[in-house]
């Protein structure tokens, strides 16, 4: 009997948890000329839609200045692929096979059919343009860089950390919901401006 009540209340509890976050769109914070990269550790969900075909997964991402470790997980939390980037290149381990390339975009395009712009995503998930490339902002305050349109949404209760990042380019949409920031060191120019 108790189990039945718990099963009935679980969806309501999950909905209440989702409703407790109020997101606000924000503009990308401009970088100062000498901004330094900082480590972070974040987990969340990833949704990819390429020409109408969608995929959903969880992820754990540890970033340092010198490398990235990204684990892709099933909805129940099992790791199905791991990606490691360092100064020598990128290694993808999936289905018991190891693949190597000089950069993440080349490797993910070859293996998954779509590019994951990890080098720039390192900056975009923190609400900033990548410092090595020119960028513009749309009238709505969204970032445009390297052919990508980037929409950044923050939790109204915590404007320092982006809550959701959406990337669009040529029939490809990538959405990251950043639900568990375990380590976040603000960049020196982390000033948040709500989008108009």
mmCIF file with all atom_site columns, C-alpha atoms in Angstrom:
data_model
loop_
_atom_site.group_PDB
_atom_site.id
_atom_site.type_symbol
_atom_site.label_atom_id
_atom_site.label_alt_id
_atom_site.label_comp_id
_atom_site.label_asym_id
_atom_site.label_entity_id
_atom_site.label_seq_id
_atom_site.pdbx_PDB_ins_code
_atom_site.Cartn_x
_atom_site.Cartn_y
_atom_site.Cartn_z
_atom_site.occupancy
_atom_site.B_iso_or_equiv
_atom_site.pdbx_formal_charge
_atom_site.auth_seq_id
_atom_site.auth_comp_id
_atom_site.auth_asym_id
_atom_site.auth_atom_id
_atom_site.pdbx_PDB_model_num
ATOM 1   C CA . UNK A 1 1   ? 0.000  0.000  0.000   1.00 0.00 ? 1   UNK A CA 1
ATOM 2   C CA . UNK A 1 2   ? 2.792  2.434  0.882   1.00 0.00 ? 2   UNK A CA 1
ATOM 3   C CA . UNK A 1 3   ? 4.597  1.555  -2.338  1.00 0.00 ? 3   UNK A CA 1
ATOM 4   C CA . UNK A 1 4   ? 1.460  2.363  -4.334  1.00 0.00 ? 4   UNK A CA 1
ATOM 5   C CA . UNK A 1 5   ? 1.194  5.800  -2.666  1.00 0.00 ? 5   UNK A CA 1
ATOM 6   C CA . UNK A 1 6   ? 4.870  6.464  -3.300  1.00 0.00 ? 6   UNK A CA 1
ATOM 7   C CA . UNK A 1 7   ? 4.449  5.563  -6.962  1.00 0.00 ? 7   UNK A CA 1
ATOM 8   C CA . UNK A 1 8   ? 1.472  7.898  -7.214  1.00 0.00 ? 8   UNK A CA 1
ATOM 9   C CA . UNK A 1 9   ? 3.310  10.760 -5.498  1.00 0.00 ? 9   UNK A CA 1
ATOM 10  C CA . UNK A 1 10  ? 6.630  10.336 -7.342  1.00 0.00 ? 10  UNK A CA 1
ATOM 11  C CA . UNK A 1 11  ? 5.487  12.096 -10.563 1.00 0.00 ? 11  UNK A CA 1
ATOM 12  C CA . UNK A 1 12  ? 4.117  15.010 -8.530  1.00 0.00 ? 12  UNK A CA 1
ATOM 13  C CA . UNK A 1 13  ? 7.371  15.280 -6.598  1.00 0.00 ? 13  UNK A CA 1
ATOM 14  C CA . UNK A 1 14  ? 9.364  15.256 -9.844  1.00 0.00 ? 14  UNK A CA 1
ATOM 15  C CA . UNK A 1 15  ? 7.140  17.954 -11.339 1.00 0.00 ? 15  UNK A CA 1
ATOM 16  C CA . UNK A 1 16  ? 7.526  20.090 -8.227  1.00 0.00 ? 16  UNK A CA 1
ATOM 17  C CA . UNK A 1 17  ? 11.304 19.755 -8.464  1.00 0.00 ? 17  UNK A CA 1
ATOM 18  C CA . UNK A 1 18  ? 11.267 20.873 -12.077 1.00 0.00 ? 18  UNK A CA 1
ATOM 19  C CA . UNK A 1 19  ? 8.937  23.764 -11.360 1.00 0.00 ? 19  UNK A CA 1
ATOM 20  C CA . UNK A 1 20  ? 11.184 25.142 -8.615  1.00 0.00 ? 20  UNK A CA 1
ATOM 21  C CA . UNK A 1 21  ? 13.691 26.434 -11.172 1.00 0.00 ? 21  UNK A CA 1
ATOM 22  C CA . UNK A 1 22  ? 12.778 29.617 -12.947 1.00 0.00 ? 22  UNK A CA 1
ATOM 23  C CA . UNK A 1 23  ? 15.096 30.185 -15.895 1.00 0.00 ? 23  UNK A CA 1
ATOM 24  C CA . UNK A 1 24  ? 15.903 33.568 -17.325 1.00 0.00 ? 24  UNK A CA 1
ATOM 25  C CA . UNK A 1 25  ? 17.614 34.110 -20.672 1.00 0.00 ? 25  UNK A CA 1
ATOM 26  C CA . UNK A 1 26  ? 20.798 36.136 -20.408 1.00 0.00 ? 26  UNK A CA 1
ATOM 27  C CA . UNK A 1 27  ? 23.353 37.704 -22.666 1.00 0.00 ? 27  UNK A CA 1
ATOM 28  C CA . UNK A 1 28  ? 26.884 36.370 -22.925 1.00 0.00 ? 28  UNK A CA 1
ATOM 29  C CA . UNK A 1 29  ? 29.252 38.184 -20.602 1.00 0.00 ? 29  UNK A CA 1
ATOM 30  C CA . UNK A 1 30  ? 32.128 39.806 -22.509 1.00 0.00 ? 30  UNK A CA 1
ATOM 31  C CA . UNK A 1 31  ? 35.585 38.523 -21.705 1.00 0.00 ? 31  UNK A CA 1
ATOM 32  C CA . UNK A 1 32  ? 38.322 40.740 -20.372 1.00 0.00 ? 32  UNK A CA 1
ATOM 33  C CA . UNK A 1 33  ? 41.470 40.715 -22.566 1.00 0.00 ? 33  UNK A CA 1
ATOM 34  C CA . UNK A 1 34  ? 43.535 38.617 -20.135 1.00 0.00 ? 34  UNK A CA 1
ATOM 35  C CA . UNK A 1 35  ? 40.867 36.255 -18.747 1.00 0.00 ? 35  UNK A CA 1
ATOM 36  C CA . UNK A 1 36  ? 42.253 32.950 -17.493 1.00 0.00 ? 36  UNK A CA 1
ATOM 37  C CA . UNK A 1 37  ? 40.527 29.603 -17.973 1.00 0.00 ? 37  UNK A CA 1
ATOM 38  C CA . UNK A 1 38  ? 39.358 27.956 -14.739 1.00 0.00 ? 38  UNK A CA 1
ATOM 39  C CA . UNK A 1 39  ? 38.490 24.323 -13.941 1.00 0.00 ? 39  UNK A CA 1
ATOM 40  C CA . UNK A 1 40  ? 34.922 23.142 -13.536 1.00 0.00 ? 40  UNK A CA 1
ATOM 41  C CA . UNK A 1 41  ? 33.008 19.939 -12.855 1.00 0.00 ? 41  UNK A CA 1
ATOM 42  C CA . UNK A 1 42  ? 29.405 19.660 -14.017 1.00 0.00 ? 42  UNK A CA 1
ATOM 43  C CA . UNK A 1 43  ? 26.798 16.989 -14.713 1.00 0.00 ? 43  UNK A CA 1
ATOM 44  C CA . UNK A 1 44  ? 23.538 17.201 -16.587 1.00 0.00 ? 44  UNK A CA 1
ATOM 45  C CA . UNK A 1 45  ? 21.566 16.124 -19.623 1.00 0.00 ? 45  UNK A CA 1
ATOM 46  C CA . UNK A 1 46  ? 22.398 16.410 -23.296 1.00 0.00 ? 46  UNK A CA 1
ATOM 47  C CA . UNK A 1 47  ? 19.888 16.426 -26.161 1.00 0.00 ? 47  UNK A CA 1
ATOM 48  C CA . UNK A 1 48  ? 20.995 16.392 -29.787 1.00 0.00 ? 48  UNK A CA 1
ATOM 49  C CA . UNK A 1 49  ? 18.723 16.838 -32.788 1.00 0.00 ? 49  UNK A CA 1
ATOM 50  C CA . UNK A 1 50  ? 20.249 16.418 -36.249 1.00 0.00 ? 50  UNK A CA 1
ATOM 51  C CA . UNK A 1 51  ? 17.886 16.892 -39.187 1.00 0.00 ? 51  UNK A CA 1
ATOM 52  C CA . UNK A 1 52  ? 14.878 15.746 -37.134 1.00 0.00 ? 52  UNK A CA 1
ATOM 53  C CA . UNK A 1 53  ? 16.553 12.759 -35.441 1.00 0.00 ? 53  UNK A CA 1
ATOM 54  C CA . UNK A 1 54  ? 16.956 13.177 -31.701 1.00 0.00 ? 54  UNK A CA 1
ATOM 55  C CA . UNK A 1 55  ? 19.175 11.603 -29.048 1.00 0.00 ? 55  UNK A CA 1
ATOM 56  C CA . UNK A 1 56  ? 19.169 12.139 -25.288 1.00 0.00 ? 56  UNK A CA 1
ATOM 57  C CA . UNK A 1 57  ? 21.860 11.256 -22.753 1.00 0.00 ? 57  UNK A CA 1
ATOM 58  C CA . UNK A 1 58  ? 23.283 12.245 -19.412 1.00 0.00 ? 58  UNK A CA 1
ATOM 59  C CA . UNK A 1 59  ? 26.828 13.516 -18.979 1.00 0.00 ? 59  UNK A CA 1
ATOM 60  C CA . UNK A 1 60  ? 29.559 14.144 -16.429 1.00 0.00 ? 60  UNK A CA 1
ATOM 61  C CA . UNK A 1 61  ? 32.205 16.669 -17.473 1.00 0.00 ? 61  UNK A CA 1
ATOM 62  C CA . UNK A 1 62  ? 35.415 17.520 -15.664 1.00 0.00 ? 62  UNK A CA 1
ATOM 63  C CA . UNK A 1 63  ? 37.391 20.372 -17.209 1.00 0.00 ? 63  UNK A CA 1
ATOM 64  C CA . UNK A 1 64  ? 40.837 21.647 -16.321 1.00 0.00 ? 64  UNK A CA 1
ATOM 65  C CA . UNK A 1 65  ? 42.993 24.078 -18.239 1.00 0.00 ? 65  UNK A CA 1
ATOM 66  C CA . UNK A 1 66  ? 44.953 21.169 -19.740 1.00 0.00 ? 66  UNK A CA 1
ATOM 67  C CA . UNK A 1 67  ? 42.317 18.501 -20.342 1.00 0.00 ? 67  UNK A CA 1
ATOM 68  C CA . UNK A 1 68  ? 38.684 17.430 -20.405 1.00 0.00 ? 68  UNK A CA 1
ATOM 69  C CA . UNK A 1 69  ? 37.063 14.194 -19.318 1.00 0.00 ? 69  UNK A CA 1
ATOM 70  C CA . UNK A 1 70  ? 33.502 13.726 -20.594 1.00 0.00 ? 70  UNK A CA 1
ATOM 71  C CA . UNK A 1 71  ? 31.392 10.649 -19.773 1.00 0.00 ? 71  UNK A CA 1
ATOM 72  C CA . UNK A 1 72  ? 28.183 10.065 -21.750 1.00 0.00 ? 72  UNK A CA 1
ATOM 73  C CA . UNK A 1 73  ? 25.561 8.134  -19.803 1.00 0.00 ? 73  UNK A CA 1
ATOM 74  C CA . UNK A 1 74  ? 22.265 6.372  -20.359 1.00 0.00 ? 74  UNK A CA 1
ATOM 75  C CA . UNK A 1 75  ? 19.160 7.724  -18.583 1.00 0.00 ? 75  UNK A CA 1
ATOM 76  C CA . UNK A 1 76  ? 19.791 5.191  -15.771 1.00 0.00 ? 76  UNK A CA 1
ATOM 77  C CA . UNK A 1 77  ? 23.387 6.369  -15.328 1.00 0.00 ? 77  UNK A CA 1
ATOM 78  C CA . UNK A 1 78  ? 25.476 3.723  -17.110 1.00 0.00 ? 78  UNK A CA 1
ATOM 79  C CA . UNK A 1 79  ? 28.489 5.145  -18.977 1.00 0.00 ? 79  UNK A CA 1
ATOM 80  C CA . UNK A 1 80  ? 28.254 4.263  -22.685 1.00 0.00 ? 80  UNK A CA 1
ATOM 81  C CA . UNK A 1 81  ? 31.127 6.397  -23.951 1.00 0.00 ? 81  UNK A CA 1
ATOM 82  C CA . UNK A 1 82  ? 33.955 8.457  -22.554 1.00 0.00 ? 82  UNK A CA 1
ATOM 83  C CA . UNK A 1 83  ? 35.928 11.161 -24.217 1.00 0.00 ? 83  UNK A CA 1
ATOM 84  C CA . UNK A 1 84  ? 39.311 12.434 -23.031 1.00 0.00 ? 84  UNK A CA 1
ATOM 85  C CA . UNK A 1 85  ? 40.989 15.541 -24.462 1.00 0.00 ? 85  UNK A CA 1
ATOM 86  C CA . UNK A 1 86  ? 44.532 16.630 -23.664 1.00 0.00 ? 86  UNK A CA 1
ATOM 87  C CA . UNK A 1 87  ? 47.371 18.413 -25.466 1.00 0.00 ? 87  UNK A CA 1
ATOM 88  C CA . UNK A 1 88  ? 48.031 15.312 -27.604 1.00 0.00 ? 88  UNK A CA 1
ATOM 89  C CA . UNK A 1 89  ? 44.508 15.044 -28.998 1.00 0.00 ? 89  UNK A CA 1
ATOM 90  C CA . UNK A 1 90  ? 41.202 13.350 -28.200 1.00 0.00 ? 90  UNK A CA 1
ATOM 91  C CA . UNK A 1 91  ? 40.399 9.746  -27.366 1.00 0.00 ? 91  UNK A CA 1
ATOM 92  C CA . UNK A 1 92  ? 36.883 8.296  -27.522 1.00 0.00 ? 92  UNK A CA 1
ATOM 93  C CA . UNK A 1 93  ? 36.158 4.965  -25.859 1.00 0.00 ? 93  UNK A CA 1
ATOM 94  C CA . UNK A 1 94  ? 32.812 3.415  -26.844 1.00 0.00 ? 94  UNK A CA 1
ATOM 95  C CA . UNK A 1 95  ? 31.580 -0.101 -27.530 1.00 0.00 ? 95  UNK A CA 1
ATOM 96  C CA . UNK A 1 96  ? 34.930 -1.492 -26.407 1.00 0.00 ? 96  UNK A CA 1
ATOM 97  C CA . UNK A 1 97  ? 36.749 0.397  -29.146 1.00 0.00 ? 97  UNK A CA 1
ATOM 98  C CA . UNK A 1 98  ? 39.134 3.305  -28.833 1.00 0.00 ? 98  UNK A CA 1
ATOM 99  C CA . UNK A 1 99  ? 39.251 6.071  -31.443 1.00 0.00 ? 99  UNK A CA 1
ATOM 100 C CA . UNK A 1 100 ? 41.735 8.954  -31.642 1.00 0.00 ? 100 UNK A CA 1
ATOM 101 C CA . UNK A 1 101 ? 41.738 12.327 -33.449 1.00 0.00 ? 101 UNK A CA 1
ATOM 102 C CA . UNK A 1 102 ? 43.512 15.651 -33.154 1.00 0.00 ? 102 UNK A CA 1
ATOM 103 C CA . UNK A 1 103 ? 40.358 17.481 -31.984 1.00 0.00 ? 103 UNK A CA 1
ATOM 104 C CA . UNK A 1 104 ? 36.903 16.736 -30.596 1.00 0.00 ? 104 UNK A CA 1
ATOM 105 C CA . UNK A 1 105 ? 34.900 18.136 -33.521 1.00 0.00 ? 105 UNK A CA 1
ATOM 106 C CA . UNK A 1 106 ? 36.672 15.890 -36.040 1.00 0.00 ? 106 UNK A CA 1
ATOM 107 C CA . UNK A 1 107 ? 36.276 12.803 -33.862 1.00 0.00 ? 107 UNK A CA 1
ATOM 108 C CA . UNK A 1 108 ? 32.608 13.325 -32.974 1.00 0.00 ? 108 UNK A CA 1
ATOM 109 C CA . UNK A 1 109 ? 31.689 14.193 -36.564 1.00 0.00 ? 109 UNK A CA 1
ATOM 110 C CA . UNK A 1 110 ? 33.394 10.988 -37.753 1.00 0.00 ? 110 UNK A CA 1
ATOM 111 C CA . UNK A 1 111 ? 31.921 8.737  -35.021 1.00 0.00 ? 111 UNK A CA 1
ATOM 112 C CA . UNK A 1 112 ? 28.544 10.339 -34.258 1.00 0.00 ? 112 UNK A CA 1
ATOM 113 C CA . UNK A 1 113 ? 27.724 12.195 -37.455 1.00 0.00 ? 113 UNK A CA 1
ATOM 114 C CA . UNK A 1 114 ? 27.681 15.607 -35.745 1.00 0.00 ? 114 UNK A CA 1
ATOM 115 C CA . UNK A 1 115 ? 30.423 17.874 -34.358 1.00 0.00 ? 115 UNK A CA 1
ATOM 116 C CA . UNK A 1 116 ? 30.667 18.594 -30.634 1.00 0.00 ? 116 UNK A CA 1
ATOM 117 C CA . UNK A 1 117 ? 32.442 21.989 -30.338 1.00 0.00 ? 117 UNK A CA 1
ATOM 118 C CA . UNK A 1 118 ? 34.087 21.143 -26.996 1.00 0.00 ? 118 UNK A CA 1
ATOM 119 C CA . UNK A 1 119 ? 36.924 23.700 -27.249 1.00 0.00 ? 119 UNK A CA 1
ATOM 120 C CA . UNK A 1 120 ? 34.393 26.551 -27.473 1.00 0.00 ? 120 UNK A CA 1
ATOM 121 C CA . UNK A 1 121 ? 31.767 24.837 -25.320 1.00 0.00 ? 121 UNK A CA 1
ATOM 122 C CA . UNK A 1 122 ? 34.215 25.107 -22.423 1.00 0.00 ? 122 UNK A CA 1
ATOM 123 C CA . UNK A 1 123 ? 33.550 28.878 -22.521 1.00 0.00 ? 123 UNK A CA 1
ATOM 124 C CA . UNK A 1 124 ? 29.913 28.829 -23.663 1.00 0.00 ? 124 UNK A CA 1
ATOM 125 C CA . UNK A 1 125 ? 28.697 26.666 -20.736 1.00 0.00 ? 125 UNK A CA 1
ATOM 126 C CA . UNK A 1 126 ? 30.003 29.403 -18.435 1.00 0.00 ? 126 UNK A CA 1
ATOM 127 C CA . UNK A 1 127 ? 28.172 32.102 -20.409 1.00 0.00 ? 127 UNK A CA 1
ATOM 128 C CA . UNK A 1 128 ? 31.141 33.570 -22.309 1.00 0.00 ? 128 UNK A CA 1
ATOM 129 C CA . UNK A 1 129 ? 32.356 33.713 -25.903 1.00 0.00 ? 129 UNK A CA 1
ATOM 130 C CA . UNK A 1 130 ? 35.486 31.686 -26.670 1.00 0.00 ? 130 UNK A CA 1
ATOM 131 C CA . UNK A 1 131 ? 38.378 34.162 -26.432 1.00 0.00 ? 131 UNK A CA 1
ATOM 132 C CA . UNK A 1 132 ? 40.320 33.025 -29.514 1.00 0.00 ? 132 UNK A CA 1
ATOM 133 C CA . UNK A 1 133 ? 37.549 33.716 -32.075 1.00 0.00 ? 133 UNK A CA 1
ATOM 134 C CA . UNK A 1 134 ? 35.520 36.799 -33.053 1.00 0.00 ? 134 UNK A CA 1
ATOM 135 C CA . UNK A 1 135 ? 31.866 36.844 -32.017 1.00 0.00 ? 135 UNK A CA 1
ATOM 136 C CA . UNK A 1 136 ? 28.720 38.923 -32.350 1.00 0.00 ? 136 UNK A CA 1
ATOM 137 C CA . UNK A 1 137 ? 25.497 39.136 -30.382 1.00 0.00 ? 137 UNK A CA 1
ATOM 138 C CA . UNK A 1 138 ? 21.992 39.109 -31.808 1.00 0.00 ? 138 UNK A CA 1
ATOM 139 C CA . UNK A 1 139 ? 19.491 41.879 -30.955 1.00 0.00 ? 139 UNK A CA 1
ATOM 140 C CA . UNK A 1 140 ? 18.019 39.424 -28.399 1.00 0.00 ? 140 UNK A CA 1
ATOM 141 C CA . UNK A 1 141 ? 21.432 39.138 -26.724 1.00 0.00 ? 141 UNK A CA 1
ATOM 142 C CA . UNK A 1 142 ? 22.311 35.640 -27.977 1.00 0.00 ? 142 UNK A CA 1
ATOM 143 C CA . UNK A 1 143 ? 25.895 34.825 -28.879 1.00 0.00 ? 143 UNK A CA 1
ATOM 144 C CA . UNK A 1 144 ? 27.005 33.989 -32.433 1.00 0.00 ? 144 UNK A CA 1
ATOM 145 C CA . UNK A 1 145 ? 30.435 32.430 -32.838 1.00 0.00 ? 145 UNK A CA 1
ATOM 146 C CA . UNK A 1 146 ? 32.146 29.975 -35.213 1.00 0.00 ? 146 UNK A CA 1
ATOM 147 C CA . UNK A 1 147 ? 28.884 29.482 -37.124 1.00 0.00 ? 147 UNK A CA 1
ATOM 148 C CA . UNK A 1 148 ? 26.915 28.610 -33.969 1.00 0.00 ? 148 UNK A CA 1
ATOM 149 C CA . UNK A 1 149 ? 23.977 30.465 -32.413 1.00 0.00 ? 149 UNK A CA 1
ATOM 150 C CA . UNK A 1 150 ? 24.287 30.078 -28.623 1.00 0.00 ? 150 UNK A CA 1
ATOM 151 C CA . UNK A 1 151 ? 21.403 30.738 -26.219 1.00 0.00 ? 151 UNK A CA 1
ATOM 152 C CA . UNK A 1 152 ? 22.294 30.887 -22.538 1.00 0.00 ? 152 UNK A CA 1
ATOM 153 C CA . UNK A 1 153 ? 19.672 30.488 -19.795 1.00 0.00 ? 153 UNK A CA 1
ATOM 154 C CA . UNK A 1 154 ? 20.338 30.921 -16.093 1.00 0.00 ? 154 UNK A CA 1
ATOM 155 C CA . UNK A 1 155 ? 18.462 29.931 -12.961 1.00 0.00 ? 155 UNK A CA 1
ATOM 156 C CA . UNK A 1 156 ? 16.811 33.091 -11.608 1.00 0.00 ? 156 UNK A CA 1
ATOM 157 C CA . UNK A 1 157 ? 17.946 32.126 -8.103  1.00 0.00 ? 157 UNK A CA 1
ATOM 158 C CA . UNK A 1 158 ? 21.615 31.731 -9.146  1.00 0.00 ? 158 UNK A CA 1
ATOM 159 C CA . UNK A 1 159 ? 22.631 33.974 -12.028 1.00 0.00 ? 159 UNK A CA 1
ATOM 160 C CA . UNK A 1 160 ? 26.347 33.126 -11.750 1.00 0.00 ? 160 UNK A CA 1
ATOM 161 C CA . UNK A 1 161 ? 26.012 29.663 -13.290 1.00 0.00 ? 161 UNK A CA 1
ATOM 162 C CA . UNK A 1 162 ? 24.237 28.934 -16.567 1.00 0.00 ? 162 UNK A CA 1
ATOM 163 C CA . UNK A 1 163 ? 21.422 26.410 -16.209 1.00 0.00 ? 163 UNK A CA 1
ATOM 164 C CA . UNK A 1 164 ? 20.848 25.599 -19.887 1.00 0.00 ? 164 UNK A CA 1
ATOM 165 C CA . UNK A 1 165 ? 22.861 26.205 -23.062 1.00 0.00 ? 165 UNK A CA 1
ATOM 166 C CA . UNK A 1 166 ? 21.385 25.715 -26.541 1.00 0.00 ? 166 UNK A CA 1
ATOM 167 C CA . UNK A 1 167 ? 23.549 25.559 -29.671 1.00 0.00 ? 167 UNK A CA 1
ATOM 168 C CA . UNK A 1 168 ? 22.229 25.701 -33.248 1.00 0.00 ? 168 UNK A CA 1
ATOM 169 C CA . UNK A 1 169 ? 23.991 25.325 -36.576 1.00 0.00 ? 169 UNK A CA 1
ATOM 170 C CA . UNK A 1 170 ? 22.885 24.021 -39.999 1.00 0.00 ? 170 UNK A CA 1
ATOM 171 C CA . UNK A 1 171 ? 20.160 21.554 -38.988 1.00 0.00 ? 171 UNK A CA 1
ATOM 172 C CA . UNK A 1 172 ? 21.906 20.600 -35.740 1.00 0.00 ? 172 UNK A CA 1
ATOM 173 C CA . UNK A 1 173 ? 20.651 21.546 -32.269 1.00 0.00 ? 173 UNK A CA 1
ATOM 174 C CA . UNK A 1 174 ? 22.536 20.656 -29.086 1.00 0.00 ? 174 UNK A CA 1
ATOM 175 C CA . UNK A 1 175 ? 20.951 21.383 -25.700 1.00 0.00 ? 175 UNK A CA 1
ATOM 176 C CA . UNK A 1 176 ? 22.765 20.992 -22.403 1.00 0.00 ? 176 UNK A CA 1
ATOM 177 C CA . UNK A 1 177 ? 20.922 21.195 -19.095 1.00 0.00 ? 177 UNK A CA 1
ATOM 178 C CA . UNK A 1 178 ? 23.570 21.883 -16.466 1.00 0.00 ? 178 UNK A CA 1
ATOM 179 C CA . UNK A 1 179 ? 21.902 20.492 -13.366 1.00 0.00 ? 179 UNK A CA 1
ATOM 180 C CA . UNK A 1 180 ? 24.796 19.762 -11.011 1.00 0.00 ? 180 UNK A CA 1
ATOM 181 C CA . UNK A 1 181 ? 27.677 22.250 -10.864 1.00 0.00 ? 181 UNK A CA 1
ATOM 182 C CA . UNK A 1 182 ? 30.073 20.511 -8.455  1.00 0.00 ? 182 UNK A CA 1
ATOM 183 C CA . UNK A 1 183 ? 32.932 22.944 -9.045  1.00 0.00 ? 183 UNK A CA 1
ATOM 184 C CA . UNK A 1 184 ? 32.581 26.389 -10.549 1.00 0.00 ? 184 UNK A CA 1
ATOM 185 C CA . UNK A 1 185 ? 35.238 29.098 -10.369 1.00 0.00 ? 185 UNK A CA 1
ATOM 186 C CA . UNK A 1 186 ? 33.867 32.327 -11.871 1.00 0.00 ? 186 UNK A CA 1
ATOM 187 C CA . UNK A 1 187 ? 35.900 33.894 -14.639 1.00 0.00 ? 187 UNK A CA 1
ATOM 188 C CA . UNK A 1 188 ? 37.082 37.407 -13.829 1.00 0.00 ? 188 UNK A CA 1
ATOM 189 C CA . UNK A 1 189 ? 34.426 39.023 -16.022 1.00 0.00 ? 189 UNK A CA 1
ATOM 190 C CA . UNK A 1 190 ? 31.419 37.036 -14.754 1.00 0.00 ? 190 UNK A CA 1
ATOM 191 C CA . UNK A 1 191 ? 28.871 39.810 -14.803 1.00 0.00 ? 191 UNK A CA 1
ATOM 192 C CA . UNK A 1 192 ? 25.448 38.664 -15.899 1.00 0.00 ? 192 UNK A CA 1
ATOM 193 C CA . UNK A 1 193 ? 23.159 40.847 -17.930 1.00 0.00 ? 193 UNK A CA 1
ATOM 194 C CA . UNK A 1 194 ? 19.586 39.558 -18.329 1.00 0.00 ? 194 UNK A CA 1
ATOM 195 C CA . UNK A 1 195 ? 18.499 39.419 -21.969 1.00 0.00 ? 195 UNK A CA 1
ATOM 196 C CA . UNK A 1 196 ? 15.979 42.009 -23.121 1.00 0.00 ? 196 UNK A CA 1
#
